[in-house]
């Protein structure tokens, strides 16, 4: 049912007493089929018959068994409800599709286990879930009460603050049964009444207490010549009246029905084409909330005037019903691209012009893929049953949005840390018009510094430095030891070793001296004054990239040129980073923001500057000796990977990776049988998917800090926090918008910021990357680190570490 139909079904529930009364008054006169149906349905569903004939079906979704899940299991047993238990979102959805439960209770307390709100949205997307009651079990608030709006927006009906007491669970179920669940059963019955009204041969019109038209059925449209869209929302007085009625008839009708009395009599209505039609009309006021009249229901039967035979009348009604049936898939549905439903008050001429215009649009040969998809779905709707057509309507609504891969940011209102991280990292800020511009305080040299002493070759690296790099192929490699040993120049030394291990010089056909010079000039253009975005971060990302490139699944997917592109992209991905976010630069009106039109400002700068530095001097031009086409391919891959580190498209990249690679691979593994190897190879090595793998690889390398061993994770958390604190300080000094207010060095809780970052950005991405590349050690570190930050937060500590004992 579309949204309008659903609203109407709500309205009909309130109209039922009226329909019931109307049916009884007509028993001696002979009831029409619709009236008999309405009367019977009313007595069954809302009369003496019990609403819940079968035991309530309950689905409990808890990742792990605990006292809370046991409490609800016991309560279901005591209440004689049929109870199912699911541990994962996938099994929950599968179970719901099989049994269509009346009540679903989802554990919302532990975001690490699964996303309760995403699961709720998935269940709500199922057509049969329209009348399901869904409850979120939430944690008892530590301090102030959180808003329930994110839960409501996700589709929950209500929340239950965790309480494992068995009687508390039992009482909650009883309240749900006699409250929300029973109400939903009534709405379900309302859908049946709506179907009866749609199929009735009588013309039915429902208006509000102010006599604004809220609904007309297909018979009304057919008899009167109007389309629903031309009448809904209009006041009765706006619809043309026939001159054949007595002058005071309307006043008589209004006077009667406004007193709450039913009016019945003969009334001439004016059709859209100007003809008058004589009807037997019954108008019944419907008493609603507060004991006031809330709606008027009008049932109109055309009379056989002008001595026309009964057969003629029956033929007209039969033709009308044929019209209804032929148009029901087009006209009853929101979102169908039907000319009549999109033209409201225009003339027939304008309708024809619109039809011609639409026909031209649909015959265009220049179509985007998404347009083709929408057209295929539109065509499929025309021959689909109503439930399928309505589901496709919802699909179309989603496909027509611009951000297909970005989630609805439901948690933003709830968590200021997540809110600020999203605002600071995923938006470009607000452009200030004050003229207050931010200019970098120090211009980087952008050339090879002559004062730096460099090793002659990889073999000449000092033993102390070489020793710190002995385990550089291990995930637990300590980049900070190398930073100290190299006096904050880890990128050159680590780069020499990793590039040698991957044979980059051989691939590029460049001397090691050129590579050494290139690494030095790139490192010189990182700002050592930044606490986080310095060459140590670049070296850390290079290390993670090299680690990921050694994973079997990644090696199966990428070619040698992809590996070289990934290593170079990791090395340059933050070159000349000013220690400020894109939002800051846009708000400050910086030169870079103006140059790049406030779009991917830093990432565009990193990529462009890397190639400027590399190609302007032969001594460090590592691309000098490769063939032109190979250079273009390599350059494009490097640029694409650097731009992928911009956080505004974070969810797009992750979701595309999951849907294009993870899910097809999982499907192949589940199916088994012959041809698996070829199927896997085609998924892994397609050009489009290789791009997605490279983007995901550098994204995970770029923000892998929460997956490092605890001490490294803590150090990185302190450094990024300090950089954000410095930005907030500068925003306040310059009078710029503060894009991440929680990062105030006097009030910020670093544990909370890390928890939010892990919950919102890290968990899903690394779950997907782990499923692809098999990284159990990273996931174990992530779990340990999350527990560490949670422990600090539960102790209400704001610092990186607990106080000494």
mmCIF file of N, CA and C in Angstrom, residues 397-459:
data_model
loop_
_atom_site.group_PDB
_atom_site.id
_atom_site.type_symbol
_atom_site.label_atom_id
_atom_site.label_comp_id
_atom_site.label_asym_id
_atom_site.label_seq_id
_atom_site.Cartn_x
_atom_site.Cartn_y
_atom_site.Cartn_z
ATOM 1 N N UNK A 397 11.904 5.113 -5.024
ATOM 2 C CA UNK A 397 12.168 6.284 -4.179
ATOM 3 C C UNK A 397 13.631 6.330 -3.766
ATOM 4 N N UNK A 398 14.180 5.176 -3.402
ATOM 5 C CA UNK A 398 15.578 5.122 -2.981
ATOM 6 C C UNK A 398 16.503 5.413 -4.159
ATOM 7 N N UNK A 399 16.213 4.828 -5.317
ATOM 8 C CA UNK A 399 17.090 4.990 -6.478
ATOM 9 C C UNK A 399 17.117 6.424 -6.996
ATOM 10 N N UNK A 400 16.039 7.158 -6.737
ATOM 11 C CA UNK A 400 15.991 8.531 -7.259
ATOM 12 C C UNK A 400 16.743 9.518 -6.376
ATOM 13 N N UNK A 401 17.248 9.065 -5.230
ATOM 14 C CA UNK A 401 18.019 9.963 -4.377
ATOM 15 C C UNK A 401 19.413 10.102 -4.953
ATOM 16 N N UNK A 402 20.113 11.183 -4.538
ATOM 17 C CA UNK A 402 21.447 11.438 -5.075
ATOM 18 C C UNK A 402 22.511 10.661 -4.332
ATOM 19 N N UNK A 403 22.339 10.429 -3.034
ATOM 20 C CA UNK A 403 23.353 9.743 -2.231
ATOM 21 C C UNK A 403 22.929 8.303 -1.996
ATOM 22 N N UNK A 404 23.161 7.460 -2.992
ATOM 23 C CA UNK A 404 22.691 6.084 -2.899
ATOM 24 C C UNK A 404 23.485 5.257 -1.913
ATOM 25 N N UNK A 405 24.732 5.646 -1.656
ATOM 26 C CA UNK A 405 25.595 4.816 -0.817
ATOM 27 C C UNK A 405 25.849 5.415 0.547
ATOM 28 N N UNK A 406 25.255 6.546 0.867
ATOM 29 C CA UNK A 406 25.463 7.153 2.183
ATOM 30 C C UNK A 406 24.315 6.793 3.102
ATOM 31 N N UNK A 407 24.611 6.359 4.324
ATOM 32 C CA UNK A 407 23.533 5.984 5.238
ATOM 33 C C UNK A 407 22.823 7.205 5.776
ATOM 34 N N UNK A 408 21.617 6.983 6.306
ATOM 35 C CA UNK A 408 20.944 8.060 7.024
ATOM 36 C C UNK A 408 21.635 8.212 8.364
ATOM 37 N N UNK A 409 22.079 9.436 8.638
ATOM 38 C CA UNK A 409 22.905 9.640 9.821
ATOM 39 C C UNK A 409 22.031 9.707 11.062
ATOM 40 N N UNK A 410 21.487 8.559 11.426
ATOM 41 C CA UNK A 410 20.517 8.523 12.514
ATOM 42 C C UNK A 410 21.114 8.796 13.871
ATOM 43 N N UNK A 411 22.430 8.513 14.050
ATOM 44 C CA UNK A 411 23.002 8.632 15.388
ATOM 45 C C UNK A 411 23.498 10.032 15.685
ATOM 46 N N UNK A 412 23.440 10.928 14.728
ATOM 47 C CA UNK A 412 24.054 12.235 14.929
ATOM 48 C C UNK A 412 23.438 13.010 16.085
ATOM 49 N N UNK A 413 22.128 12.940 16.177
ATOM 50 C CA UNK A 413 21.480 13.698 17.248
ATOM 51 C C UNK A 413 21.855 13.126 18.615
ATOM 52 N N UNK A 414 22.169 11.827 18.620
ATOM 53 C CA UNK A 414 22.355 11.150 19.882
ATOM 54 C C UNK A 414 23.763 11.360 20.433
ATOM 55 N N UNK A 415 24.764 11.430 19.559
ATOM 56 C CA UNK A 415 26.151 11.418 19.986
ATOM 57 C C UNK A 415 26.882 12.631 19.439
ATOM 58 N N UNK A 416 27.194 13.620 20.278
ATOM 59 C CA UNK A 416 27.869 14.823 19.778
ATOM 60 C C UNK A 416 29.249 14.523 19.208
ATOM 61 N N UNK A 417 29.921 13.484 19.710
ATOM 62 C CA UNK A 417 31.238 13.147 19.170
ATOM 63 C C UNK A 417 31.123 12.667 17.729
ATOM 64 N N UNK A 418 30.166 11.766 17.490
ATOM 65 C CA UNK A 418 29.939 11.313 16.118
ATOM 66 C C UNK A 418 29.491 12.477 15.249
ATOM 67 N N UNK A 419 28.603 13.289 15.786
ATOM 68 C CA UNK A 419 28.103 14.448 15.056
ATOM 69 C C UNK A 419 29.254 15.334 14.604
ATOM 70 N N UNK A 420 30.189 15.616 15.513
ATOM 71 C CA UNK A 420 31.302 16.505 15.176
ATOM 72 C C UNK A 420 32.279 15.839 14.220
ATOM 73 N N UNK A 421 32.506 14.535 14.396
ATOM 74 C CA UNK A 421 33.395 13.840 13.471
ATOM 75 C C UNK A 421 32.817 13.835 12.059
ATOM 76 N N UNK A 422 31.510 13.583 11.966
ATOM 77 C CA UNK A 422 30.852 13.618 10.657
ATOM 78 C C UNK A 422 30.932 15.024 10.070
ATOM 79 N N UNK A 423 30.626 16.019 10.898
ATOM 80 C CA UNK A 423 30.664 17.403 10.411
ATOM 81 C C UNK A 423 32.053 17.846 10.032
ATOM 82 N N UNK A 424 33.045 17.415 10.805
ATOM 83 C CA UNK A 424 34.407 17.867 10.550
ATOM 84 C C UNK A 424 35.102 17.115 9.441
ATOM 85 N N UNK A 425 34.772 15.828 9.257
ATOM 86 C CA UNK A 425 35.499 15.017 8.294
ATOM 87 C C UNK A 425 34.727 14.751 7.012
ATOM 88 N N UNK A 426 33.392 14.856 7.050
ATOM 89 C CA UNK A 426 32.600 14.461 5.887
ATOM 90 C C UNK A 426 31.896 15.624 5.206
ATOM 91 N N UNK A 427 32.154 16.854 5.639
ATOM 92 C CA UNK A 427 31.582 18.006 4.957
ATOM 93 C C UNK A 427 32.669 19.018 4.691
ATOM 94 N N UNK A 428 32.389 19.951 3.787
ATOM 95 C CA UNK A 428 33.364 20.978 3.451
ATOM 96 C C UNK A 428 33.128 22.272 4.214
ATOM 97 N N UNK A 429 32.238 22.237 5.193
ATOM 98 C CA UNK A 429 32.054 23.413 6.039
ATOM 99 C C UNK A 429 31.200 24.482 5.392
ATOM 100 N N UNK A 430 31.145 25.629 6.033
ATOM 101 C CA UNK A 430 30.352 26.754 5.556
ATOM 102 C C UNK A 430 31.292 27.836 5.060
ATOM 103 N N UNK A 431 31.052 28.311 3.880
ATOM 104 C CA UNK A 431 31.930 29.332 3.306
ATOM 105 C C UNK A 431 31.669 30.657 3.987
ATOM 106 N N UNK A 432 32.692 31.221 4.643
ATOM 107 C CA UNK A 432 32.517 32.523 5.301
ATOM 108 C C UNK A 432 32.627 33.632 4.273
ATOM 109 N N UNK A 433 31.831 34.663 4.436
ATOM 110 C CA UNK A 433 31.837 35.786 3.498
ATOM 111 C C UNK A 433 32.495 37.019 4.099
ATOM 112 N N UNK A 434 33.195 36.841 5.231
ATOM 113 C CA UNK A 434 33.767 37.993 5.923
ATOM 114 C C UNK A 434 35.072 38.449 5.296
ATOM 115 N N UNK A 435 35.621 37.629 4.385
ATOM 116 C CA UNK A 435 36.915 37.971 3.814
ATOM 117 C C UNK A 435 38.066 37.537 4.696
ATOM 118 N N UNK A 436 37.760 36.921 5.828
ATOM 119 C CA UNK A 436 38.809 36.485 6.743
ATOM 120 C C UNK A 436 39.426 35.223 6.166
ATOM 121 N N UNK A 437 40.607 35.308 5.604
ATOM 122 C CA UNK A 437 41.191 34.176 4.901
ATOM 123 C C UNK A 437 42.347 33.575 5.672
ATOM 124 N N UNK A 438 42.448 32.275 5.570
ATOM 125 C CA UNK A 438 43.517 31.556 6.253
ATOM 126 C C UNK A 438 44.623 31.287 5.249
ATOM 127 N N UNK A 439 45.794 31.782 5.511
ATOM 128 C CA UNK A 439 46.951 31.519 4.662
ATOM 129 C C UNK A 439 47.914 30.653 5.461
ATOM 130 N N UNK A 440 48.491 29.649 4.823
ATOM 131 C CA UNK A 440 49.427 28.800 5.552
ATOM 132 C C UNK A 440 50.520 29.654 6.168
ATOM 133 N N UNK A 441 50.800 29.395 7.437
ATOM 134 C CA UNK A 441 51.762 30.241 8.150
ATOM 135 C C UNK A 441 53.174 30.049 7.618
ATOM 136 N N UNK A 442 53.482 28.859 7.152
ATOM 137 C CA UNK A 442 54.816 28.627 6.584
ATOM 138 C C UNK A 442 54.661 27.909 5.268
ATOM 139 N N UNK A 443 55.293 28.425 4.232
ATOM 140 C CA UNK A 443 55.268 27.778 2.930
ATOM 141 C C UNK A 443 56.328 26.686 2.909
ATOM 142 N N UNK A 444 55.952 25.497 2.518
ATOM 143 C CA UNK A 444 56.918 24.417 2.415
ATOM 144 C C UNK A 444 57.777 24.641 1.177
ATOM 145 N N UNK A 445 59.018 24.142 1.206
ATOM 146 C CA UNK A 445 59.944 24.457 0.130
ATOM 147 C C UNK A 445 59.567 23.864 -1.218
ATOM 148 N N UNK A 446 58.924 22.670 -1.231
ATOM 149 C CA UNK A 446 58.553 22.004 -2.477
ATOM 150 C C UNK A 446 59.759 21.734 -3.367
ATOM 151 N N UNK A 447 60.924 21.524 -2.773
ATOM 152 C CA UNK A 447 62.091 21.100 -3.547
ATOM 153 C C UNK A 447 62.961 20.238 -2.643
ATOM 154 N N UNK A 448 63.979 19.657 -3.188
ATOM 155 C CA UNK A 448 64.844 18.786 -2.404
ATOM 156 C C UNK A 448 65.749 19.619 -1.519
ATOM 157 N N UNK A 449 65.629 19.534 -0.196
ATOM 158 C CA UNK A 449 66.463 20.339 0.687
ATOM 159 C C UNK A 449 67.927 19.910 0.588
ATOM 160 N N UNK A 450 68.818 20.874 0.372
ATOM 161 C CA UNK A 450 70.222 20.549 0.158
ATOM 162 C C UNK A 450 70.925 20.154 1.453
ATOM 163 N N UNK A 451 70.347 20.554 2.610
ATOM 164 C CA UNK A 451 71.046 20.313 3.864
ATOM 165 C C UNK A 451 70.859 18.884 4.395
ATOM 166 N N UNK A 452 69.967 18.110 3.777
ATOM 167 C CA UNK A 452 69.713 16.761 4.291
ATOM 168 C C UNK A 452 70.791 15.801 3.814
ATOM 169 N N UNK A 453 71.354 15.056 4.751
ATOM 170 C CA UNK A 453 72.306 14.012 4.373
ATOM 171 C C UNK A 453 71.545 12.733 4.155
ATOM 172 N N UNK A 454 71.882 12.013 3.105
ATOM 173 C CA UNK A 454 71.119 10.820 2.750
ATOM 174 C C UNK A 454 72.032 9.624 2.593
ATOM 175 N N UNK A 455 71.508 8.443 2.846
ATOM 176 C CA UNK A 455 72.322 7.254 2.619
ATOM 177 C C UNK A 455 72.577 7.066 1.131
ATOM 178 N N UNK A 456 73.717 6.520 0.801
ATOM 179 C CA UNK A 456 74.037 6.303 -0.608
ATOM 180 C C UNK A 456 73.112 5.250 -1.209
ATOM 181 N N UNK A 457 72.804 4.230 -0.434
ATOM 182 C CA UNK A 457 71.915 3.185 -0.928
ATOM 183 C C UNK A 457 71.274 2.495 0.262
ATOM 184 N N UNK A 458 70.420 1.519 -0.070
ATOM 185 C CA UNK A 458 69.738 0.773 0.981
ATOM 186 C C UNK A 458 70.740 0.085 1.911
ATOM 187 N N UNK A 459 71.882 -0.332 1.354
ATOM 188 C CA UNK A 459 72.888 -1.043 2.148
ATOM 189 C C UNK A 459 73.621 -0.126 3.128
#
